[in-house]
mmCIF file of C-alpha atoms in Angstrom:
data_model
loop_
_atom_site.group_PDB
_atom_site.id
_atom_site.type_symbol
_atom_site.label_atom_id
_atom_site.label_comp_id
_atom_site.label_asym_id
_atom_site.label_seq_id
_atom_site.Cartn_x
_atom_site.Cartn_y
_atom_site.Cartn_z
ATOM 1 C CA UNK A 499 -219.936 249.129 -78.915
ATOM 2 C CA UNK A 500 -220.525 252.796 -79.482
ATOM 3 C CA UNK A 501 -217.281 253.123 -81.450
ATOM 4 C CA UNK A 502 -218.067 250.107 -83.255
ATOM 5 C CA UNK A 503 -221.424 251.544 -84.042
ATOM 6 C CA UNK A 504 -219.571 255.068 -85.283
ATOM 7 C CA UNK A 505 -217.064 253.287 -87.312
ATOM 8 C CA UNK A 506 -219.947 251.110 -89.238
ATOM 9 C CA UNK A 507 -221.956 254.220 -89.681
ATOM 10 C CA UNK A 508 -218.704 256.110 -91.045
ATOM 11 C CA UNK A 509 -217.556 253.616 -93.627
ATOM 12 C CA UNK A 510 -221.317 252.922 -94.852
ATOM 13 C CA UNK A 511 -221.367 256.877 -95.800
ATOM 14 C CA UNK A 512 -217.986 257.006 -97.410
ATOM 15 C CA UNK A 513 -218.620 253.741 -99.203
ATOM 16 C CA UNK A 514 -222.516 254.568 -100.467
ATOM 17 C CA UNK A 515 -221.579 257.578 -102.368
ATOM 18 C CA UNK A 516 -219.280 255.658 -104.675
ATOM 19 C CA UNK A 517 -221.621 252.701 -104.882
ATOM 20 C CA UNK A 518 -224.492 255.002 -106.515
ATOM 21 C CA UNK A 519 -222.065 256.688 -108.956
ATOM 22 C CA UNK A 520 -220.496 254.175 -110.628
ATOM 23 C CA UNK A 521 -221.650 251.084 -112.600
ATOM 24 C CA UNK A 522 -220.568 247.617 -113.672
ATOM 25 C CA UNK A 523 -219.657 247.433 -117.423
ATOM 26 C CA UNK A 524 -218.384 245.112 -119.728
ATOM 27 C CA UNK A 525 -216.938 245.674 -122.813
ATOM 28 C CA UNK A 526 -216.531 242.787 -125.064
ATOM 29 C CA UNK A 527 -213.630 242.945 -128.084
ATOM 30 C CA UNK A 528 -214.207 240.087 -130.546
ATOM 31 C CA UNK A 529 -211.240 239.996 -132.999
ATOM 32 C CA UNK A 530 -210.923 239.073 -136.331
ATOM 33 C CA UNK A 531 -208.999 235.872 -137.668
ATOM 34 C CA UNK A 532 -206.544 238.391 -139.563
ATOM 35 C CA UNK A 533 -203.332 235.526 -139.557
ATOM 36 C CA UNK A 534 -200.752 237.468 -137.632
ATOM 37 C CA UNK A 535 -199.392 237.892 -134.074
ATOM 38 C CA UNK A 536 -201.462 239.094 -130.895
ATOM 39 C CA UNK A 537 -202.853 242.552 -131.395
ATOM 40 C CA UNK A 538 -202.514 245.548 -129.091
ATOM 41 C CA UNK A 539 -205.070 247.772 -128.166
ATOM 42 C CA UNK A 540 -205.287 250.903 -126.038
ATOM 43 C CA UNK A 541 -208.827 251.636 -125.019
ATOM 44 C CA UNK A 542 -209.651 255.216 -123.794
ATOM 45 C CA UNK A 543 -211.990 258.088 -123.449
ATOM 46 C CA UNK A 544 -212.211 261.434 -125.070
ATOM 47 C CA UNK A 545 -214.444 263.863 -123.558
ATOM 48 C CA UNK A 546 -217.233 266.058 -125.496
ATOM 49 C CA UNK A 547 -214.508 268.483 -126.571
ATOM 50 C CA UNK A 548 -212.443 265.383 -128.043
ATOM 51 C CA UNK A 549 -209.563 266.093 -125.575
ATOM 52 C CA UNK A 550 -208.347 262.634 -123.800
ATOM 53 C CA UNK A 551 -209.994 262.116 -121.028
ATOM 54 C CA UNK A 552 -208.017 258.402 -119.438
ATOM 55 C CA UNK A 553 -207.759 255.127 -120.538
ATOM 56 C CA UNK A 554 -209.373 252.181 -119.539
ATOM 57 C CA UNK A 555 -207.309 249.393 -120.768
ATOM 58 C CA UNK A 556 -203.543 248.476 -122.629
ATOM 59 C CA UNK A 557 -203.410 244.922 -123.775
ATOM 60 C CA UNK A 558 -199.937 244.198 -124.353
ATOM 61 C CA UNK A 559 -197.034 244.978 -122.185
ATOM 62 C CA UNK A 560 -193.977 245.809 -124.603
ATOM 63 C CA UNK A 561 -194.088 249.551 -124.341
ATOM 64 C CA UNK A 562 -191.775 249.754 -127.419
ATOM 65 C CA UNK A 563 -195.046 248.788 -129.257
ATOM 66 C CA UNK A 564 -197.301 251.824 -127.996
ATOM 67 C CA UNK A 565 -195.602 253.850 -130.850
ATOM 68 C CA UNK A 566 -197.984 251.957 -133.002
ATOM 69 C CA UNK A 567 -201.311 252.701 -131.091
ATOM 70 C CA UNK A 568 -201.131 256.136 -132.984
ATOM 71 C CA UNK A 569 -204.460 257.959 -131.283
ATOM 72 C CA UNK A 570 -203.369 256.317 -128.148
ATOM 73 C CA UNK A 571 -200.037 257.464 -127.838
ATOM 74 C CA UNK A 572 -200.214 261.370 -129.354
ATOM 75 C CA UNK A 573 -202.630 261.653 -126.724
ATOM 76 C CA UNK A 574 -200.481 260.276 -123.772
ATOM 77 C CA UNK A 575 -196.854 260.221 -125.043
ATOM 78 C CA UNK A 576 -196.604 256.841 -123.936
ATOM 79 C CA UNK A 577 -196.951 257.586 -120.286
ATOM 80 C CA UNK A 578 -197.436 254.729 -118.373
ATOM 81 C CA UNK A 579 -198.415 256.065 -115.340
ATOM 82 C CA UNK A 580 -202.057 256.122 -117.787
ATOM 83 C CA UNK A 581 -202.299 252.476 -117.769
ATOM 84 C CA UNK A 582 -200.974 251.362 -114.812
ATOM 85 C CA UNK A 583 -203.071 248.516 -113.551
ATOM 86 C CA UNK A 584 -204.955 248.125 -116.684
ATOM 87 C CA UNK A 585 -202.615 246.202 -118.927
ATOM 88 C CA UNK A 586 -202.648 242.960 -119.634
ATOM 89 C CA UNK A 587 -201.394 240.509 -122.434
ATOM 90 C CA UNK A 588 -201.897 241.157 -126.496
ATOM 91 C CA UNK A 589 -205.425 239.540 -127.941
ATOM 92 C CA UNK A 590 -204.631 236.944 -130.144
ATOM 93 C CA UNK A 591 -206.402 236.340 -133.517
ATOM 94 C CA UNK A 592 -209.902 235.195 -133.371
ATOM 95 C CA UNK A 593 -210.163 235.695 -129.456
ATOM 96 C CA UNK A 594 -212.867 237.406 -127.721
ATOM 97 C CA UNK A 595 -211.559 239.692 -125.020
ATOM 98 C CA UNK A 596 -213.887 240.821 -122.218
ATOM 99 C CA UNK A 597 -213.111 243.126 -119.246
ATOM 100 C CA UNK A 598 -215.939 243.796 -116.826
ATOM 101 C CA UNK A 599 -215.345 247.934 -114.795
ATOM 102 C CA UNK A 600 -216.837 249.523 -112.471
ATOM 103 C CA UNK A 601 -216.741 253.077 -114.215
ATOM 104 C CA UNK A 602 -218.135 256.240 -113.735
ATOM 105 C CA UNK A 603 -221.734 256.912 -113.962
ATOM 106 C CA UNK A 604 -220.975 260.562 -115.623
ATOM 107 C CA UNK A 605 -219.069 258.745 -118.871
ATOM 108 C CA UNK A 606 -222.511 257.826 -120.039
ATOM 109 C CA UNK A 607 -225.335 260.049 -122.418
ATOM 110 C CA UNK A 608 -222.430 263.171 -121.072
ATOM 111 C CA UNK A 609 -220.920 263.505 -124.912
ATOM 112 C CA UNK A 610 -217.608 261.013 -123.567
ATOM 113 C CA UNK A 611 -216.576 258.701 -126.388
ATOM 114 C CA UNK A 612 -214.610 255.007 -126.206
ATOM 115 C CA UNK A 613 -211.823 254.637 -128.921
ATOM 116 C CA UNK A 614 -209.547 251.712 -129.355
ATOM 117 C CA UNK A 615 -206.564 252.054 -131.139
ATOM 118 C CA UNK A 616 -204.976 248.427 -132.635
ATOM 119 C CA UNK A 617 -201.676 247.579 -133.570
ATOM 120 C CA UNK A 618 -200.535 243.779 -134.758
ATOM 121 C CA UNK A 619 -196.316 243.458 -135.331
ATOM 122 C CA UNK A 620 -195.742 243.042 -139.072
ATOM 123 C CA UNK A 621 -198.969 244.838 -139.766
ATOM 124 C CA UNK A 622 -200.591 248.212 -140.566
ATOM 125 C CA UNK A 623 -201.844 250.016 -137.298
ATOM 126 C CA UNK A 624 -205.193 250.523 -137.105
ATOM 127 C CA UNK A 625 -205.812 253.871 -135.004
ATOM 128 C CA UNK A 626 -209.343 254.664 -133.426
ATOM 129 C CA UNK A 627 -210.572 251.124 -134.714
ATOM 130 C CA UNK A 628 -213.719 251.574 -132.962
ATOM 131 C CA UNK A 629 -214.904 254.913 -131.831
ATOM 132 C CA UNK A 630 -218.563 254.907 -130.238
ATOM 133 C CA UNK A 631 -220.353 257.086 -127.915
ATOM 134 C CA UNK A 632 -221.000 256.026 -124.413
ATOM 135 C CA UNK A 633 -224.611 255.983 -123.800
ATOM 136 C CA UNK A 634 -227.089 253.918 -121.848
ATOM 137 C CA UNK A 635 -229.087 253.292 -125.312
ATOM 138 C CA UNK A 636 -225.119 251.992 -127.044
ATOM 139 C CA UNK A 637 -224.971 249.283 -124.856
ATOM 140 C CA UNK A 638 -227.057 247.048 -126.488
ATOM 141 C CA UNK A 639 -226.247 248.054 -130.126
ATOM 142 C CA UNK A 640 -222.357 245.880 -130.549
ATOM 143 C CA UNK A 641 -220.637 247.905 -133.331
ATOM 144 C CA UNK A 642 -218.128 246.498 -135.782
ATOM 145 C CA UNK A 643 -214.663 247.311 -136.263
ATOM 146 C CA UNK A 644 -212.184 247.753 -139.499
ATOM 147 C CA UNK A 645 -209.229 245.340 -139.542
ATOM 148 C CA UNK A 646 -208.601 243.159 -136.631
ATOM 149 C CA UNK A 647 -211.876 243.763 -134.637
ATOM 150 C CA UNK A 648 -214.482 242.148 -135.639
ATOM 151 C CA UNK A 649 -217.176 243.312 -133.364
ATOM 152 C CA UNK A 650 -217.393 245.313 -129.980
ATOM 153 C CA UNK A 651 -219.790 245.918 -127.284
ATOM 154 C CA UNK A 652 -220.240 247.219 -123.933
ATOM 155 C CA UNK A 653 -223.081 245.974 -121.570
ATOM 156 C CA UNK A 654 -224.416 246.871 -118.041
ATOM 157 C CA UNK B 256 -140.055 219.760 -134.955
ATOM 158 C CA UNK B 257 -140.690 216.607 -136.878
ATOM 159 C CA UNK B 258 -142.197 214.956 -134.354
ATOM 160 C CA UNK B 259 -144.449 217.852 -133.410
ATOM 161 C CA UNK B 260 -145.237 217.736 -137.491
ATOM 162 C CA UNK B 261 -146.304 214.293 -137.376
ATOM 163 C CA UNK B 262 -148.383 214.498 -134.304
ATOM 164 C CA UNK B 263 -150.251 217.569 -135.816
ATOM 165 C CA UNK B 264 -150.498 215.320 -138.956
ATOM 166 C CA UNK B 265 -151.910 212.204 -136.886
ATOM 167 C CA UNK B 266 -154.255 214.466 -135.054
ATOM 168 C CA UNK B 267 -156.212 216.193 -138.129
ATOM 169 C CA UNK B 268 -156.625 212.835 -139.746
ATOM 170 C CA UNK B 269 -158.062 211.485 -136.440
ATOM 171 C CA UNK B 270 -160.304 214.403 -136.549
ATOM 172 C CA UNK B 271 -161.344 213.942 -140.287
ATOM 173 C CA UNK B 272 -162.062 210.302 -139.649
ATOM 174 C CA UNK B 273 -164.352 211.004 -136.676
ATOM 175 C CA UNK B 274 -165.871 214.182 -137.932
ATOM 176 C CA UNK B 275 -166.522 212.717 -142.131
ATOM 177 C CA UNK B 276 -169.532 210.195 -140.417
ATOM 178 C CA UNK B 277 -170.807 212.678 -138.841
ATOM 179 C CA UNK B 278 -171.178 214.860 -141.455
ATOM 180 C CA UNK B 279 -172.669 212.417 -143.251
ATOM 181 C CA UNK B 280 -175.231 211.597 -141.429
ATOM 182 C CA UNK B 281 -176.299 214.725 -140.802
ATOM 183 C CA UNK B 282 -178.848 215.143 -143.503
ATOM 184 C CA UNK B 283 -179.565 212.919 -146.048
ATOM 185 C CA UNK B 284 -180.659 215.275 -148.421
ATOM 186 C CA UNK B 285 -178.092 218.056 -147.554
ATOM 187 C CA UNK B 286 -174.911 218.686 -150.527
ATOM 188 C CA UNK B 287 -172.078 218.946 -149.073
ATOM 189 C CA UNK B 288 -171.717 222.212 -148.725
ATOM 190 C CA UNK B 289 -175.187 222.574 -146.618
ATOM 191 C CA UNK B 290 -173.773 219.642 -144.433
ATOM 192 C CA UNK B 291 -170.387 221.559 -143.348
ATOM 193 C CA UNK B 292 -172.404 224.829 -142.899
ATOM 194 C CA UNK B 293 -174.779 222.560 -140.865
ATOM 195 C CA UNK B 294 -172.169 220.963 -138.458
ATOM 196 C CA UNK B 295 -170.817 224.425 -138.071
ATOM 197 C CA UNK B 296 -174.076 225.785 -136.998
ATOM 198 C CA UNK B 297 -173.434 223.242 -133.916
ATOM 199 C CA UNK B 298 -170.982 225.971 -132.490
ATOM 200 C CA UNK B 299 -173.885 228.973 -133.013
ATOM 201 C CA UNK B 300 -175.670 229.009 -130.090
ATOM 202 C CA UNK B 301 -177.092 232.720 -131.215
ATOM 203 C CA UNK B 302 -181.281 232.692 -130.739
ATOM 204 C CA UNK B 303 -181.453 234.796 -133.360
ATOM 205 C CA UNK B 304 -185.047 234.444 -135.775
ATOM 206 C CA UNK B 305 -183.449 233.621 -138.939
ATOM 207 C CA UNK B 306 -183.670 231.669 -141.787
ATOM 208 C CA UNK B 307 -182.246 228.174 -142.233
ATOM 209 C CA UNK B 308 -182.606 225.778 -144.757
ATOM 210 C CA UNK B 309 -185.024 228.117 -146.477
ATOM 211 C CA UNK B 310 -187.757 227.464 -143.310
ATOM 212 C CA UNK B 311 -188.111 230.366 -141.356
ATOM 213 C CA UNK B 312 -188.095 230.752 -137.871
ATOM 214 C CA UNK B 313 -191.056 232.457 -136.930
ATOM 215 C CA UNK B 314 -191.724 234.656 -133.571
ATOM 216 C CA UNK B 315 -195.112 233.603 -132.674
ATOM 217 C CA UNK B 316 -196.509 236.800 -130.081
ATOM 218 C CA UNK B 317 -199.977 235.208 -129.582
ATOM 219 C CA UNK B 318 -201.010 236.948 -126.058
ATOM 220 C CA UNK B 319 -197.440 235.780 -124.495
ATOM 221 C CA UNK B 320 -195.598 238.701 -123.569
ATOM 222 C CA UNK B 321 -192.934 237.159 -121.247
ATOM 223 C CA UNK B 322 -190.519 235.467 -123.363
ATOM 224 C CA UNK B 323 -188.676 238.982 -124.101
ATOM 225 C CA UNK B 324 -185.367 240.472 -121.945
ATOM 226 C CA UNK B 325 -185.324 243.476 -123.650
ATOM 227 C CA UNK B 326 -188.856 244.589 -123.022
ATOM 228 C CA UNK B 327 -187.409 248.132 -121.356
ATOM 229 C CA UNK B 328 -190.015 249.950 -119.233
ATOM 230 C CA UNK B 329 -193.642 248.590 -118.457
ATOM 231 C CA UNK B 330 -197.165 249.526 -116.606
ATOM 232 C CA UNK B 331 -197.971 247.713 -113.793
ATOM 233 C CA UNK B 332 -200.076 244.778 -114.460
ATOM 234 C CA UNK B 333 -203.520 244.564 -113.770
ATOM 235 C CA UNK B 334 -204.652 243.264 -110.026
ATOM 236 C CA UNK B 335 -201.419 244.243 -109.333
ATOM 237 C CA UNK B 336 -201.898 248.154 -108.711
ATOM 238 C CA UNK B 337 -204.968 250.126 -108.537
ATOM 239 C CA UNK B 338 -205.948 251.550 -111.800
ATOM 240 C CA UNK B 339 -205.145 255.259 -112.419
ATOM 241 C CA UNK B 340 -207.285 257.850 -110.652
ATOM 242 C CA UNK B 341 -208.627 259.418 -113.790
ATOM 243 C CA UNK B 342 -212.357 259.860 -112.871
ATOM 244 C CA UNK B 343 -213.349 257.024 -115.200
ATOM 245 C CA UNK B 344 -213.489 254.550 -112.245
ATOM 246 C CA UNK B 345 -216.190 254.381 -109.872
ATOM 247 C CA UNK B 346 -213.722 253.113 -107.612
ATOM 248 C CA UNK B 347 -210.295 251.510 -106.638
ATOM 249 C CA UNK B 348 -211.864 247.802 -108.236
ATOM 250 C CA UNK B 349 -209.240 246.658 -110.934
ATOM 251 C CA UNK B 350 -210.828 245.190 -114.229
ATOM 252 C CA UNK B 351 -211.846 241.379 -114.576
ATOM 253 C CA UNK B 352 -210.045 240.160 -117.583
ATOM 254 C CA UNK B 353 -210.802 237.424 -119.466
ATOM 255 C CA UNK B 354 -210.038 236.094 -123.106
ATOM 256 C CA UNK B 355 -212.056 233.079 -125.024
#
């Protein structure tokens, strides 16, 4: 019972720690009805010093394409250990994409910044699409995008 | 050598009569020449996106990424791995995902 006791006590105290620093998030992608195939994006962080910092999401899975997701990819070369886990399938046109994180309290009002770079085959790329800062006051102000987003948001 | 002649003979016309209705009914508003190119497309079994006919075959991508054997490398799918340990996540919970 002791043990039992111990063990509770143990994984409540590893497990606490990472509950307090990090936060549920969703970022919402609403695309534009721009008439071609599903578009790409890479979505990642820059730090305050505008070096890349990780990514937190690849939609599409043809890594011939990543070429295309220009800010993405000079940051990375197209390393896929980056994304692993956090690619899924292309947006299509006129599709809302939303992916709900747990991330890191210390991204937010710390100087980090969320691109997305977007790609569509046939198509001009469209690198650092969206570029806003990640702070506590952003996330209820949805910016708009360029040429295939229409809008994005993130929310707590 | 005549008689191998005559069967070669007999055998081509058998094929022209069998092969001429065909032909013909293979598009009623085809010439001739779009017809033969159209009963010799039978024997193309290349999935090639190309044109035909002046319609064009197009490669619709819309969010389906599995319909290609030449993808080469790829990142592990989401749910499938934990995502990268790149101090963005609070912890090992991979992204919910959805599109509308």
């Amino acid at each position: 019972m002791k043990s039992l006791l111990a063990a509770l006590a143990l994984t409540t105290a590893l497990t606490a720690p990472g509950l307090a620093q990090a936060r549920s998030v969703t970022l919402t992608t609403q695309m534009n009805r721009y008439g071609g195939d599903g578009a790409y994006l890479a979505i990642y962080v820059t730090d305050p010093s505008g070096a890349y910092a990780g990514s937190l999401w690849m939609a599409g899975t043809r890594s011939r394409y990543y070429t295309h997701l220009q800010g993405w990819y000079a940051a990375t070369g197209g390393d896929l250990a980056q994304i692993n886990g956090i690619t899924g399938a292309s947006v299509g046109a006129g599709r809302t994409l939303e992916i709900t994180f747990d991330l890191a309290d210390a991204l937010f009002d710390a100087g980090y910044t969320l691109h997305i770079d977007a790609a569509v085959e046939d198509m001009r790329d469209s690198p650092d699409e969206i570029a806003v800062p990640l702070t506590t006051a952003g996330a209820a102000t949805p910016v708009s995008g360029g040429r295939y987003i229409a809008s994005f948001g993130y929310a707590f | 050598m005549k008689k191998t002649l005559a069967l070669l003979v007999a055998s081509t016309a058998l094929t022209a009569v069998l092969a001429l209705p065909a032909l013909a009914s293979s598009g009623e508003h085809l010439t001739l020449r779009e017809r033969v190119a159209h009963w010799f497309s039978f024997f193309d079994d290349d999935d090639h996106d190309e044109h035909r006919y002046g319609e064009r075959r197009r490669h619709h991508d819309d969010d389906d990424d599995d319909d290609d054997d030449h993808r080469g490398p790829a990142a592990a799918p989401v749910g499938t791995v934990a995502p990268p340990a790149n101090g963005l996540f609070g912890n090992g919970t991979p992204p919910r995902v959805q599109v509308n």
